[in-house]
Amino acid sequence: MKIKKVKDNVYILRGKIKEVSDYHDMKMLLEKRKNEPNVELHFEIPQAKEVNFYILGYCLKLARKNGFKFHFYIASPYLYDTFVRLGLHQFFEVVNDSMELYL
């Protein structure tokens, strides 16, 4: 996975998001923001069909315990459906579209 920073709180996640190193990269990115108030992050996922559960679990923890607001813009209908089936849309904003239309 490659993380491309578009703006201060906007990122594009490219490639497969399922390796342990991907989890560490995301955790390092998010840990830097952990002590900030009202953290709101936007992630576009244009290609991946799955996301490592460690990453999703960590994002869920930050949303529930630290008040992070996550917005995921997902191109893959399969991945979008997975987010919805897992109930993640209750904790994150999950959009099955390109981020460009919303920011």
Coordinates of N, CA and C in Angstrom, one line a residue:
M1 N 0.8 -1.2 0.0 CA 0.0 0.0 0.0 C 0.9 1.2 0.0
K2 N 0.4 2.2 -0.7 CA 1.1 3.5 -0.7 C 0.1 4.6 -0.2
I3 N 0.6 5.4 0.7 CA -0.2 6.5 1.2 C 0.2 7.8 0.5
K4 N -0.7 8.4 -0.2 CA -0.4 9.7 -0.8 C -1.2 10.8 0.0
K5 N -0.5 11.8 0.5 CA -1.1 12.9 1.2 C -1.5 13.9 0.1
V6 N -2.8 14.3 0.1 CA -3.4 15.3 -0.8 C -3.4 16.6 -0.1
K7 N -3.9 16.6 1.1 CA -4.0 17.8 2.0 C -3.6 17.4 3.4
D8 N -3.7 18.3 4.4 CA -3.4 18.0 5.7 C -4.2 16.8 6.3
N9 N -5.5 16.7 5.9 CA -6.3 15.6 6.5 C -6.9 14.7 5.4
V10 N -6.4 14.8 4.2 CA -6.9 14.0 3.0 C -5.8 13.1 2.4
Y11 N -6.1 11.8 2.3 CA -5.1 10.9 1.8 C -5.7 9.9 0.8
I12 N -4.9 9.4 -0.1 CA -5.3 8.4 -1.0 C -4.5 7.1 -0.7
L13 N -5.2 6.0 -0.5 CA -4.6 4.7 -0.2 C -4.6 3.9 -1.5
R14 N -3.4 3.6 -2.0 CA -3.3 2.9 -3.3 C -2.7 1.5 -3.1
G15 N -3.2 0.6 -3.9 CA -2.6 -0.8 -3.8 C -3.4 -1.7 -2.8
K16 N -2.8 -2.8 -2.6 CA -3.4 -3.8 -1.6 C -3.2 -3.3 -0.2
I17 N -4.2 -3.4 0.6 CA -4.2 -2.9 2.0 C -4.4 -4.1 2.9
K18 N -3.4 -5.0 2.9 CA -3.6 -6.2 3.7 C -2.3 -6.7 4.4
E19 N -1.2 -6.1 4.2 CA 0.1 -6.5 4.8 C 0.2 -5.9 6.2
V20 N 1.0 -6.6 7.1 CA 1.3 -6.0 8.4 C 2.0 -4.7 8.3
S21 N 2.8 -4.5 7.3 CA 3.5 -3.3 7.1 C 2.5 -2.1 6.8
D22 N 1.4 -2.5 6.1 CA 0.4 -1.5 5.8 C -0.3 -1.0 7.1
Y23 N -0.5 -1.9 8.0 CA -1.0 -1.6 9.3 C -0.1 -0.7 10.1
H24 N 1.2 -1.0 10.1 CA 2.1 -0.1 10.8 C 2.2 1.3 10.2
D25 N 2.2 1.3 8.8 CA 2.2 2.6 8.1 C 1.0 3.5 8.5
M26 N -0.2 2.9 8.5 CA -1.4 3.6 8.9 C -1.4 4.0 10.4
K27 N -0.9 3.1 11.2 CA -0.9 3.4 12.7 C 0.1 4.5 12.9
M28 N 1.2 4.5 12.2 CA 2.1 5.6 12.4 C 1.5 7.0 12.0
L29 N 0.8 7.0 10.9 CA 0.1 8.2 10.4 C -0.9 8.7 11.4
L30 N -1.7 7.7 11.9 CA -2.8 8.1 12.8 C -2.3 8.4 14.2
E31 N -1.2 7.8 14.7 CA -0.7 8.1 16.0 C -0.2 9.5 16.1
K32 N 0.3 10.1 15.0 CA 0.7 11.5 15.1 C -0.4 12.5 15.4
R33 N -1.6 12.0 15.0 CA -2.8 12.9 15.2 C -3.6 12.6 16.5
K34 N -3.2 11.6 17.2 CA -4.0 11.0 18.3 C -4.3 12.0 19.4
N35 N -3.4 12.9 19.7 CA -3.6 13.9 20.8 C -4.3 15.2 20.3
E36 N -4.6 15.3 19.0 CA -5.2 16.5 18.5 C -6.7 16.5 18.8
P37 N -7.4 17.6 19.1 CA -8.8 17.6 19.3 C -9.5 17.6 17.9
N38 N -10.7 17.0 17.8 CA -11.5 17.0 16.6 C -10.8 16.6 15.3
V39 N -10.2 15.4 15.4 CA -9.5 14.9 14.2 C -10.5 14.4 13.2
E40 N -10.4 14.9 12.0 CA -11.3 14.5 10.9 C -10.4 14.1 9.7
L41 N -10.5 12.9 9.2 CA -9.6 12.4 8.1 C -10.4 11.8 7.0
H42 N -10.0 12.1 5.8 CA -10.6 11.6 4.6 C -9.7 10.7 3.9
F43 N -10.1 9.5 3.5 CA -9.3 8.5 2.8 C -10.1 8.0 1.6
E44 N -9.4 8.1 0.4 CA -9.9 7.6 -0.8 C -9.2 6.2 -1.0
I45 N -10.0 5.2 -1.4 CA -9.5 3.9 -1.7 C -9.9 3.6 -3.1
P46 N -9.1 3.9 -4.1 CA -9.5 3.8 -5.5 C -9.4 2.3 -6.1
Q47 N -8.6 1.5 -5.5 CA -8.3 0.2 -6.1 C -8.6 -1.0 -5.2
A48 N -8.3 -1.0 -4.0 CA -8.3 -2.2 -3.1 C -9.7 -2.8 -3.0
K49 N -9.7 -4.1 -2.9 CA -10.9 -4.9 -2.8 C -11.1 -5.4 -1.4
E50 N -10.1 -5.2 -0.6 CA -10.2 -5.6 0.9 C -9.2 -4.8 1.7
V51 N -9.5 -4.6 2.9 CA -8.6 -3.9 3.9 C -8.4 -4.8 5.1
N52 N -7.1 -4.8 5.5 CA -6.7 -5.6 6.7 C -7.6 -5.3 7.9
F53 N -8.1 -6.3 8.6 CA -8.9 -6.1 9.8 C -8.2 -5.3 10.9
Y54 N -6.9 -5.4 10.9 CA -6.1 -4.7 12.0 C -6.3 -3.2 11.7
I55 N -6.2 -2.8 10.5 CA -6.4 -1.4 10.1 C -7.8 -0.9 10.5
L56 N -8.8 -1.7 10.1 CA -10.2 -1.3 10.4 C -10.4 -1.3 11.9
G57 N -9.9 -2.2 12.6 CA -10.0 -2.2 14.1 C -9.4 -1.1 14.7
Y58 N -8.2 -0.7 14.3 CA -7.5 0.5 14.8 C -8.3 1.8 14.6
C59 N -8.8 1.9 13.3 CA -9.6 3.1 13.0 C -10.9 3.1 13.9
L60 N -11.5 2.0 14.0 CA -12.7 1.9 14.9 C -12.4 2.3 16.3
K61 N -11.3 1.8 16.8 CA -10.9 2.2 18.2 C -10.7 3.7 18.3
L62 N -10.0 4.3 17.3 CA -9.8 5.8 17.4 C -11.1 6.5 17.2
A63 N -12.0 6.0 16.5 CA -13.3 6.7 16.3 C -14.1 6.6 17.6
R64 N -14.1 5.5 18.2 CA -14.9 5.3 19.4 C -14.3 5.9 20.7
K65 N -13.0 5.8 20.9 CA -12.4 6.2 22.1 C -11.7 7.6 22.0
N66 N -11.3 8.0 20.8 CA -10.6 9.2 20.7 C -11.4 10.3 19.9
G67 N -12.6 9.9 19.4 CA -13.4 10.9 18.7 C -13.0 11.2 17.3
F68 N -12.1 10.4 16.7 CA -11.7 10.6 15.3 C -13.0 10.5 14.4
K69 N -13.0 11.3 13.4 CA -14.1 11.2 12.4 C -13.4 10.8 11.1
F70 N -13.8 9.6 10.6 CA -13.2 9.0 9.4 C -14.2 9.1 8.3
H71 N -13.7 9.4 7.1 CA -14.5 9.4 5.8 C -13.8 8.6 4.8
F72 N -14.5 7.5 4.4 CA -13.9 6.6 3.4 C -14.6 6.7 2.1
Y73 N -13.9 7.0 1.0 CA -14.5 7.1 -0.3 C -13.9 5.9 -1.1
I74 N -14.8 4.9 -1.4 CA -14.4 3.6 -1.9 C -14.9 3.4 -3.3
A75 N -14.0 3.1 -4.2 CA -14.3 2.9 -5.6 C -14.9 1.5 -5.8
S76 N -14.4 0.5 -5.1 CA -14.9 -0.9 -5.3 C -16.2 -1.2 -4.7
P77 N -17.2 -1.6 -5.4 CA -18.5 -1.9 -4.8 C -18.4 -3.0 -3.8
Y78 N -17.5 -4.0 -4.1 CA -17.3 -5.1 -3.2 C -16.8 -4.6 -1.8
L79 N -15.8 -3.8 -1.8 CA -15.2 -3.3 -0.6 C -16.3 -2.4 0.2
Y80 N -17.0 -1.6 -0.6 CA -18.0 -0.7 0.0 C -19.1 -1.6 0.7
D81 N -19.5 -2.7 0.0 CA -20.5 -3.6 0.6 C -19.9 -4.3 1.8
T82 N -18.6 -4.6 1.8 CA -18.0 -5.2 3.0 C -18.1 -4.2 4.2
F83 N -17.8 -3.0 4.0 CA -17.9 -2.0 5.1 C -19.3 -1.9 5.6
V84 N -20.3 -1.9 4.7 CA -21.7 -1.8 5.2 C -22.1 -3.1 5.9
R85 N -21.7 -4.3 5.3 CA -22.1 -5.6 6.0 C -21.5 -5.7 7.4
L86 N -20.3 -5.1 7.6 CA -19.7 -5.2 8.9 C -20.2 -4.1 9.8
G87 N -21.0 -3.2 9.3 CA -21.6 -2.2 10.2 C -20.7 -1.0 10.4
L88 N -19.6 -0.9 9.6 CA -18.7 0.2 9.8 C -19.2 1.5 9.4
H89 N -20.3 1.5 8.6 CA -20.9 2.8 8.2 C -21.6 3.5 9.4
Q90 N -21.8 2.8 10.5 CA -22.3 3.4 11.7 C -21.3 4.2 12.5
F91 N -20.0 4.0 12.2 CA -18.9 4.6 12.9 C -18.1 5.6 12.0
F92 N -18.1 5.3 10.7 CA -17.4 6.0 9.7 C -18.4 6.5 8.6
E93 N -18.1 7.6 7.9 CA -18.8 7.9 6.7 C -18.2 7.1 5.6
V94 N -19.0 6.3 4.9 CA -18.6 5.4 3.9 C -19.3 5.8 2.6
V95 N -18.6 6.1 1.6 CA -19.2 6.6 0.3 C -18.7 5.7 -0.8
N96 N -19.6 5.2 -1.6 CA -19.1 4.3 -2.8 C -19.0 5.3 -4.0
D97 N -17.9 6.1 -4.0 CA -17.7 7.1 -5.1 C -16.4 7.7 -4.9
S98 N -16.0 8.5 -5.8 CA -14.7 9.2 -5.8 C -14.8 10.4 -4.8
M99 N -13.7 10.6 -4.1 CA -13.6 11.7 -3.1 C -13.7 13.1 -3.8
E100 N -13.3 13.2 -5.0 CA -13.3 14.5 -5.7 C -14.7 15.1 -5.7
L101 N -15.7 14.3 -5.7 CA -17.1 14.9 -5.8 C -17.6 15.5 -4.4
Y102 N -16.8 15.2 -3.4 CA -17.3 15.5 -2.0 C -16.4 16.6 -1.3
L103 N -15.2 16.7 -1.8 CA -14.3 17.7 -1.2 C -14.0 18.9 -2.0

